[in-house]
mmCIF file of C-alpha atoms in Angstrom:
data_model
loop_
_atom_site.group_PDB
_atom_site.id
_atom_site.type_symbol
_atom_site.label_atom_id
_atom_site.label_comp_id
_atom_site.label_asym_id
_atom_site.label_seq_id
_atom_site.Cartn_x
_atom_site.Cartn_y
_atom_site.Cartn_z
ATOM 1 C CA UNK X 1 0.000 0.000 0.000
ATOM 2 C CA UNK X 2 1.348 3.444 -0.961
ATOM 3 C CA UNK X 3 0.770 6.125 1.693
ATOM 4 C CA UNK X 4 0.749 9.672 0.320
ATOM 5 C CA UNK X 5 1.900 12.747 2.194
ATOM 6 C CA UNK X 6 -0.746 14.537 4.267
ATOM 7 C CA UNK X 7 -1.202 18.027 2.796
ATOM 8 C CA UNK X 8 -4.440 19.370 4.286
ATOM 9 C CA UNK X 9 -5.863 19.807 7.828
ATOM 10 C CA UNK X 10 -8.791 17.520 7.031
ATOM 11 C CA UNK X 11 -6.491 14.806 5.707
ATOM 12 C CA UNK X 12 -4.224 15.200 8.719
ATOM 13 C CA UNK X 13 -7.166 14.836 11.101
ATOM 14 C CA UNK X 14 -8.339 11.733 9.254
ATOM 15 C CA UNK X 15 -4.869 10.185 9.293
ATOM 16 C CA UNK X 16 -4.557 10.861 13.021
ATOM 17 C CA UNK X 17 -7.901 9.203 13.686
ATOM 18 C CA UNK X 18 -6.891 6.184 11.587
ATOM 19 C CA UNK X 19 -3.586 5.798 13.379
ATOM 20 C CA UNK X 20 -5.300 6.176 16.765
ATOM 21 C CA UNK X 21 -7.580 3.260 15.892
ATOM 22 C CA UNK X 22 -4.499 1.208 15.005
ATOM 23 C CA UNK X 23 -2.770 2.190 18.243
ATOM 24 C CA UNK X 24 -0.744 -0.776 19.572
ATOM 25 C CA UNK X 25 -1.198 -2.355 22.977
ATOM 26 C CA UNK X 26 2.383 -1.593 23.955
ATOM 27 C CA UNK X 27 3.162 1.879 25.335
ATOM 28 C CA UNK X 28 5.315 4.477 23.636
ATOM 29 C CA UNK X 29 8.481 5.493 25.514
ATOM 30 C CA UNK X 30 6.812 8.821 26.411
ATOM 31 C CA UNK X 31 3.724 7.051 27.803
ATOM 32 C CA UNK X 32 4.396 5.221 31.101
ATOM 33 C CA UNK X 33 2.561 1.900 31.338
ATOM 34 C CA UNK X 34 1.164 2.817 34.751
ATOM 35 C CA UNK X 35 -0.500 5.896 33.273
ATOM 36 C CA UNK X 36 -2.180 3.768 30.613
ATOM 37 C CA UNK X 37 -3.631 1.629 33.408
ATOM 38 C CA UNK X 38 -5.187 4.736 34.934
ATOM 39 C CA UNK X 39 -2.660 5.292 37.727
ATOM 40 C CA UNK X 40 -0.338 8.249 37.238
ATOM 41 C CA UNK X 41 3.161 7.316 38.467
ATOM 42 C CA UNK X 42 4.865 9.696 40.894
ATOM 43 C CA UNK X 43 6.791 12.496 39.217
ATOM 44 C CA UNK X 44 10.365 11.417 38.552
ATOM 45 C CA UNK X 45 9.543 7.688 38.558
ATOM 46 C CA UNK X 46 11.919 5.707 36.328
ATOM 47 C CA UNK X 47 10.432 2.514 34.899
ATOM 48 C CA UNK X 48 12.957 -0.295 34.686
ATOM 49 C CA UNK X 49 13.476 -1.824 31.261
ATOM 50 C CA UNK X 50 11.339 -4.943 31.762
ATOM 51 C CA UNK X 51 9.271 -3.635 34.659
ATOM 52 C CA UNK X 52 6.493 -6.064 35.572
ATOM 53 C CA UNK X 53 6.788 -8.300 32.524
ATOM 54 C CA UNK X 54 5.865 -11.991 32.656
ATOM 55 C CA UNK X 55 8.242 -13.939 30.441
ATOM 56 C CA UNK X 56 8.747 -17.401 28.992
ATOM 57 C CA UNK X 57 12.258 -18.247 27.796
ATOM 58 C CA UNK X 58 13.197 -21.506 26.059
ATOM 59 C CA UNK X 59 16.613 -23.114 26.291
ATOM 60 C CA UNK X 60 17.013 -21.164 29.531
ATOM 61 C CA UNK X 61 18.854 -23.802 31.539
ATOM 62 C CA UNK X 62 22.324 -22.752 30.452
ATOM 63 C CA UNK X 63 24.314 -20.498 28.141
ATOM 64 C CA UNK X 64 22.587 -17.554 26.482
ATOM 65 C CA UNK X 65 19.115 -18.583 27.632
ATOM 66 C CA UNK X 66 20.103 -18.722 31.293
ATOM 67 C CA UNK X 67 21.783 -15.337 31.074
ATOM 68 C CA UNK X 68 18.714 -13.843 29.344
ATOM 69 C CA UNK X 69 16.494 -15.150 32.143
ATOM 70 C CA UNK X 70 18.713 -13.748 34.905
ATOM 71 C CA UNK X 71 19.180 -10.411 33.117
ATOM 72 C CA UNK X 72 15.412 -10.121 32.704
ATOM 73 C CA UNK X 73 15.029 -10.525 36.454
ATOM 74 C CA UNK X 74 17.698 -7.884 37.063
ATOM 75 C CA UNK X 75 15.795 -5.506 34.782
ATOM 76 C CA UNK X 76 12.563 -5.841 36.699
ATOM 77 C CA UNK X 77 10.683 -8.755 35.159
ATOM 78 C CA UNK X 78 7.941 -9.971 37.475
ATOM 79 C CA UNK X 79 7.984 -13.646 36.449
ATOM 80 C CA UNK X 80 10.250 -15.805 34.297
ATOM 81 C CA UNK X 81 9.306 -19.296 33.142
ATOM 82 C CA UNK X 82 12.568 -21.183 32.573
ATOM 83 C CA UNK X 83 12.020 -23.887 29.941
ATOM 84 C CA UNK X 84 14.713 -26.437 29.142
ATOM 85 C CA UNK X 85 15.019 -30.097 28.172
ATOM 86 C CA UNK X 86 17.367 -30.561 31.151
ATOM 87 C CA UNK X 87 15.190 -30.464 34.281
ATOM 88 C CA UNK X 88 18.118 -29.997 36.665
ATOM 89 C CA UNK X 89 19.506 -27.094 34.621
ATOM 90 C CA UNK X 90 16.070 -25.470 34.531
ATOM 91 C CA UNK X 91 15.774 -25.802 38.321
ATOM 92 C CA UNK X 92 19.190 -24.236 38.876
ATOM 93 C CA UNK X 93 18.516 -21.384 36.434
ATOM 94 C CA UNK X 94 15.136 -20.712 38.072
ATOM 95 C CA UNK X 95 16.879 -20.393 41.417
ATOM 96 C CA UNK X 96 19.292 -17.868 39.890
ATOM 97 C CA UNK X 97 16.348 -15.896 38.478
ATOM 98 C CA UNK X 98 14.712 -15.779 41.914
ATOM 99 C CA UNK X 99 17.991 -14.651 43.462
ATOM 100 C CA UNK X 100 18.019 -11.798 40.921
ATOM 101 C CA UNK X 101 14.592 -10.630 42.044
ATOM 102 C CA UNK X 102 11.866 -12.270 39.925
ATOM 103 C CA UNK X 103 9.474 -15.124 40.522
ATOM 104 C CA UNK X 104 10.410 -18.181 38.465
ATOM 105 C CA UNK X 105 9.062 -21.529 37.351
ATOM 106 C CA UNK X 106 11.227 -24.257 35.806
ATOM 107 C CA UNK X 107 9.486 -26.195 33.034
ATOM 108 C CA UNK X 108 11.070 -29.354 31.642
ATOM 109 C CA UNK X 109 10.295 -29.317 27.905
ATOM 110 C CA UNK X 110 11.367 -31.276 24.844
ATOM 111 C CA UNK X 111 10.723 -28.741 22.099
ATOM 112 C CA UNK X 112 10.701 -31.428 19.426
ATOM 113 C CA UNK X 113 7.449 -32.715 20.963
ATOM 114 C CA UNK X 114 4.488 -30.553 19.895
ATOM 115 C CA UNK X 115 2.367 -31.534 22.889
ATOM 116 C CA UNK X 116 5.123 -30.482 25.264
ATOM 117 C CA UNK X 117 5.430 -27.081 23.572
ATOM 118 C CA UNK X 118 1.731 -26.449 24.148
ATOM 119 C CA UNK X 119 2.007 -27.639 27.766
ATOM 120 C CA UNK X 120 5.022 -25.343 28.285
ATOM 121 C CA UNK X 121 3.015 -22.271 27.291
ATOM 122 C CA UNK X 122 0.037 -23.338 29.405
ATOM 123 C CA UNK X 123 2.208 -23.862 32.492
ATOM 124 C CA UNK X 124 3.953 -20.512 32.019
ATOM 125 C CA UNK X 125 0.633 -18.671 31.703
ATOM 126 C CA UNK X 126 -0.844 -20.510 34.694
ATOM 127 C CA UNK X 127 2.180 -19.707 36.835
ATOM 128 C CA UNK X 128 2.298 -16.017 35.936
ATOM 129 C CA UNK X 129 -1.372 -15.223 35.412
ATOM 130 C CA UNK X 130 -0.647 -14.127 31.851
ATOM 131 C CA UNK X 131 2.211 -13.691 29.393
ATOM 132 C CA UNK X 132 3.921 -10.575 28.067
ATOM 133 C CA UNK X 133 7.127 -11.838 26.459
ATOM 134 C CA UNK X 134 8.067 -15.045 24.656
ATOM 135 C CA UNK X 135 11.774 -15.596 23.987
ATOM 136 C CA UNK X 136 12.374 -18.535 21.646
ATOM 137 C CA UNK X 137 16.050 -18.949 22.474
ATOM 138 C CA UNK X 138 16.584 -22.723 22.234
ATOM 139 C CA UNK X 139 18.379 -24.198 19.244
ATOM 140 C CA UNK X 140 20.460 -27.188 18.158
ATOM 141 C CA UNK X 141 23.244 -27.723 15.634
ATOM 142 C CA UNK X 142 23.505 -30.486 13.053
ATOM 143 C CA UNK X 143 26.322 -32.194 14.962
ATOM 144 C CA UNK X 144 24.385 -31.853 18.236
ATOM 145 C CA UNK X 145 22.006 -34.430 16.771
ATOM 146 C CA UNK X 146 24.432 -36.357 14.567
ATOM 147 C CA UNK X 147 28.100 -36.200 15.509
ATOM 148 C CA UNK X 148 30.376 -35.427 12.585
ATOM 149 C CA UNK X 149 27.491 -34.780 10.192
ATOM 150 C CA UNK X 150 28.311 -33.220 6.809
ATOM 151 C CA UNK X 151 26.089 -32.204 3.912
ATOM 152 C CA UNK X 152 26.558 -35.674 2.413
ATOM 153 C CA UNK X 153 26.167 -37.704 5.616
ATOM 154 C CA UNK X 154 23.449 -35.773 7.483
ATOM 155 C CA UNK X 155 20.477 -38.083 7.933
ATOM 156 C CA UNK X 156 16.874 -37.168 7.287
ATOM 157 C CA UNK X 157 16.098 -37.865 10.935
ATOM 158 C CA UNK X 158 18.784 -35.401 12.080
ATOM 159 C CA UNK X 159 17.533 -32.766 9.609
ATOM 160 C CA UNK X 160 13.968 -33.157 10.916
ATOM 161 C CA UNK X 161 15.114 -32.904 14.549
ATOM 162 C CA UNK X 162 17.005 -29.656 13.906
ATOM 163 C CA UNK X 163 13.965 -28.174 12.176
ATOM 164 C CA UNK X 164 11.619 -29.418 14.897
ATOM 165 C CA UNK X 165 13.547 -27.509 17.581
ATOM 166 C CA UNK X 166 14.837 -24.513 15.620
ATOM 167 C CA UNK X 167 11.764 -23.681 13.509
ATOM 168 C CA UNK X 168 8.639 -25.696 14.277
ATOM 169 C CA UNK X 169 8.874 -25.123 18.032
ATOM 170 C CA UNK X 170 9.285 -21.380 17.432
ATOM 171 C CA UNK X 171 6.104 -21.358 15.358
ATOM 172 C CA UNK X 172 4.173 -23.520 17.823
ATOM 173 C CA UNK X 173 5.243 -21.557 20.895
ATOM 174 C CA UNK X 174 4.227 -18.290 19.229
ATOM 175 C CA UNK X 175 0.964 -19.850 18.035
ATOM 176 C CA UNK X 176 -0.016 -21.003 21.515
ATOM 177 C CA UNK X 177 1.262 -17.831 23.180
ATOM 178 C CA UNK X 178 -0.428 -15.405 20.754
ATOM 179 C CA UNK X 179 -3.842 -15.171 22.471
ATOM 180 C CA UNK X 180 -2.181 -14.467 25.818
ATOM 181 C CA UNK X 181 0.230 -11.927 24.318
ATOM 182 C CA UNK X 182 -2.636 -10.117 22.584
ATOM 183 C CA UNK X 183 -4.465 -9.903 25.912
ATOM 184 C CA UNK X 184 -1.453 -8.279 27.599
ATOM 185 C CA UNK X 185 -1.302 -4.559 28.398
ATOM 186 C CA UNK X 186 2.370 -4.767 29.361
ATOM 187 C CA UNK X 187 4.110 -4.268 26.017
ATOM 188 C CA UNK X 188 3.836 -7.789 24.573
ATOM 189 C CA UNK X 189 6.511 -9.137 22.263
ATOM 190 C CA UNK X 190 8.141 -12.222 20.786
ATOM 191 C CA UNK X 191 11.931 -12.412 20.476
ATOM 192 C CA UNK X 192 13.393 -15.281 18.424
ATOM 193 C CA UNK X 193 16.932 -16.631 18.224
ATOM 194 C CA UNK X 194 18.348 -16.671 14.720
ATOM 195 C CA UNK X 195 22.101 -16.463 14.018
ATOM 196 C CA UNK X 196 24.608 -14.913 11.656
ATOM 197 C CA UNK X 197 24.273 -18.345 10.031
ATOM 198 C CA UNK X 198 20.781 -17.219 9.049
ATOM 199 C CA UNK X 199 22.243 -14.189 7.265
ATOM 200 C CA UNK X 200 25.098 -15.820 5.347
ATOM 201 C CA UNK X 201 26.318 -19.277 4.407
ATOM 202 C CA UNK X 202 27.871 -21.791 6.822
ATOM 203 C CA UNK X 203 28.680 -25.471 6.346
ATOM 204 C CA UNK X 204 25.839 -26.700 8.535
ATOM 205 C CA UNK X 205 22.950 -27.289 6.120
ATOM 206 C CA UNK X 206 20.128 -27.920 8.573
ATOM 207 C CA UNK X 207 21.200 -25.324 11.142
ATOM 208 C CA UNK X 208 21.997 -22.607 8.609
ATOM 209 C CA UNK X 209 18.774 -22.994 6.661
ATOM 210 C CA UNK X 210 16.717 -23.271 9.864
ATOM 211 C CA UNK X 211 18.112 -19.988 11.152
ATOM 212 C CA UNK X 212 17.299 -18.306 7.856
ATOM 213 C CA UNK X 213 13.785 -19.667 8.256
ATOM 214 C CA UNK X 214 13.550 -18.139 11.741
ATOM 215 C CA UNK X 215 14.203 -14.686 10.294
ATOM 216 C CA UNK X 216 11.415 -15.057 7.749
ATOM 217 C CA UNK X 217 9.102 -16.569 10.362
ATOM 218 C CA UNK X 218 9.810 -13.593 12.626
ATOM 219 C CA UNK X 219 8.874 -11.174 9.857
ATOM 220 C CA UNK X 220 5.701 -13.139 9.158
ATOM 221 C CA UNK X 221 4.809 -13.103 12.853
ATOM 222 C CA UNK X 222 5.453 -9.344 13.013
ATOM 223 C CA UNK X 223 2.940 -8.819 10.197
ATOM 224 C CA UNK X 224 0.404 -11.301 11.549
ATOM 225 C CA UNK X 225 0.440 -10.122 15.173
ATOM 226 C CA UNK X 226 0.638 -6.363 14.514
ATOM 227 C CA UNK X 227 -0.185 -3.978 15.982
ATOM 228 C CA UNK X 228 -0.693 -5.630 19.365
ATOM 229 C CA UNK X 229 2.473 -7.739 19.537
ATOM 230 C CA UNK X 230 5.982 -6.868 18.366
ATOM 231 C CA UNK X 231 8.150 -9.668 16.940
ATOM 232 C CA UNK X 232 11.920 -9.469 16.453
ATOM 233 C CA UNK X 233 14.930 -11.761 16.095
ATOM 234 C CA UNK X 234 18.523 -11.600 17.261
ATOM 235 C CA UNK X 235 21.458 -13.024 15.314
ATOM 236 C CA UNK X 236 24.453 -13.870 17.515
ATOM 237 C CA UNK X 237 27.947 -14.311 16.202
ATOM 238 C CA UNK X 238 30.294 -16.707 17.986
ATOM 239 C CA UNK X 239 29.429 -16.510 21.688
ATOM 240 C CA UNK X 240 31.323 -18.032 24.604
ATOM 241 C CA UNK X 241 28.888 -20.701 25.784
ATOM 242 C CA UNK X 242 29.327 -24.280 27.007
ATOM 243 C CA UNK X 243 28.352 -25.470 23.509
ATOM 244 C CA UNK X 244 30.893 -23.295 21.676
ATOM 245 C CA UNK X 245 33.665 -24.097 24.145
ATOM 246 C CA UNK X 246 32.997 -27.841 23.879
ATOM 247 C CA UNK X 247 33.210 -27.533 20.086
ATOM 248 C CA UNK X 248 36.522 -25.690 20.406
ATOM 249 C CA UNK X 249 37.910 -28.200 22.907
ATOM 250 C CA UNK X 250 37.084 -31.128 20.617
ATOM 251 C CA UNK X 251 38.761 -29.569 17.572
ATOM 252 C CA UNK X 252 41.846 -31.284 16.121
ATOM 253 C CA UNK X 253 43.354 -27.886 15.292
ATOM 254 C CA UNK X 254 42.294 -25.518 18.054
ATOM 255 C CA UNK X 255 43.873 -22.402 16.546
ATOM 256 C CA UNK X 256 42.302 -22.967 13.135
ATOM 257 C CA UNK X 257 38.915 -23.615 14.736
ATOM 258 C CA UNK X 258 39.202 -20.528 16.920
ATOM 259 C CA UNK X 259 40.030 -18.432 13.851
ATOM 260 C CA UNK X 260 37.077 -19.863 11.953
ATOM 261 C CA UNK X 261 34.772 -19.040 14.877
ATOM 262 C CA UNK X 262 35.958 -15.525 15.711
ATOM 263 C CA UNK X 263 38.100 -14.432 12.766
ATOM 264 C CA UNK X 264 35.225 -12.560 11.120
ATOM 265 C CA UNK X 265 34.551 -10.547 14.288
ATOM 266 C CA UNK X 266 35.791 -6.977 13.934
ATOM 267 C CA UNK X 267 35.804 -6.997 17.726
ATOM 268 C CA UNK X 268 38.456 -9.725 18.068
ATOM 269 C CA UNK X 269 37.002 -12.117 20.637
ATOM 270 C CA UNK X 270 34.019 -14.296 21.471
ATOM 271 C CA UNK X 271 30.891 -12.429 22.423
ATOM 272 C CA UNK X 272 29.580 -12.986 25.930
ATOM 273 C CA UNK X 273 26.246 -14.347 27.036
ATOM 274 C CA UNK X 274 25.731 -11.106 28.949
ATOM 275 C CA UNK X 275 26.024 -9.082 25.748
ATOM 276 C CA UNK X 276 23.411 -11.260 24.070
ATOM 277 C CA UNK X 277 21.130 -11.056 27.110
ATOM 278 C CA UNK X 278 21.196 -7.261 27.143
ATOM 279 C CA UNK X 279 20.343 -7.129 23.428
ATOM 280 C CA UNK X 280 17.446 -9.566 23.872
ATOM 281 C CA UNK X 281 16.124 -7.705 26.906
ATOM 282 C CA UNK X 282 16.267 -4.463 24.921
ATOM 283 C CA UNK X 283 14.171 -5.990 22.126
ATOM 284 C CA UNK X 284 11.685 -7.240 24.726
ATOM 285 C CA UNK X 285 11.535 -3.909 26.538
ATOM 286 C CA UNK X 286 9.353 -0.849 26.107
ATOM 287 C CA UNK X 287 12.483 0.986 24.944
ATOM 288 C CA UNK X 288 12.052 -0.946 21.666
ATOM 289 C CA UNK X 289 8.345 -0.108 21.353
ATOM 290 C CA UNK X 290 8.674 1.087 17.716
ATOM 291 C CA UNK X 291 10.821 -1.852 16.589
ATOM 292 C CA UNK X 292 9.232 -4.913 14.995
ATOM 293 C CA UNK X 293 10.130 -7.306 12.199
ATOM 294 C CA UNK X 294 13.856 -6.768 12.751
ATOM 295 C CA UNK X 295 16.712 -9.318 12.695
ATOM 296 C CA UNK X 296 19.371 -7.705 14.896
ATOM 297 C CA UNK X 297 22.980 -8.902 14.454
ATOM 298 C CA UNK X 298 24.882 -9.134 17.737
ATOM 299 C CA UNK X 299 28.006 -10.357 16.039
ATOM 300 C CA UNK X 300 31.047 -8.208 16.750
ATOM 301 C CA UNK X 301 30.826 -6.779 13.232
ATOM 302 C CA UNK X 302 30.816 -10.094 11.353
ATOM 303 C CA UNK X 303 28.180 -9.017 8.839
ATOM 304 C CA UNK X 304 29.866 -5.640 8.202
ATOM 305 C CA UNK X 305 32.611 -7.008 5.929
ATOM 306 C CA UNK X 306 33.833 -9.955 3.870
ATOM 307 C CA UNK X 307 37.131 -10.680 5.594
ATOM 308 C CA UNK X 308 38.875 -12.708 8.256
ATOM 309 C CA UNK X 309 41.371 -11.231 10.702
#
């Protein structure tokens, strides 16, 4: 649709009325959420970034997901559902979230099982009394499912498993969460984990293509759930996590593997889970209230050039 410039008072008034009807459920930065609920906050009140939000985060037992969950609590989230396939890791991460100031509920979930994805959302909503933010953080690599897999040797079963976790579970979680997000008056949003592998080519056929799919799915969700719910993705570069460090430790040539993992970073190191967590919490926050449909690289500059250091 082509929108022409407004060049008369009558047209301007009509455009304003139209936009007011399309007004999103999430507040603008200049409109405190408390005021929209009918209670004027005290003068000088500073709302924390994720103040009062009820969140569900997948893959939150360790690595980036755990750090996102804890950072959300630090930034004022009211409730964080910690979903992970590892029950013990989810329990430990939930305890860390509570120590950081939020209520938490660990939820053991195998994201490759559709019924468990639905149950995960239901348990999160029941525990929090609603849902404001869904973070689809969990993901698996080709060789997580099939050790040593290459394009030629990757099995159909391994391909399907990667897609079940990396793409289908993202769609299902958003599908089941959508009614609850639309009912929220606390700046609802979906934040999905893609990767720089979704923006350029890597030698992991299932993982790379699945992360490209997440970007397109995020854009589709942004269109479908607008204006009530914002939907964005984040695209990490090489981040220092247990998974990346295990991959590096198992490499025959550690230096060559390290260069392949971080050599494209203009900032010459691994990223940290804390850096990813802050980016994700920004996308989930009211500070990002006019941002939707975006795939944000958090990659140390990887996508800015074509070289290796």
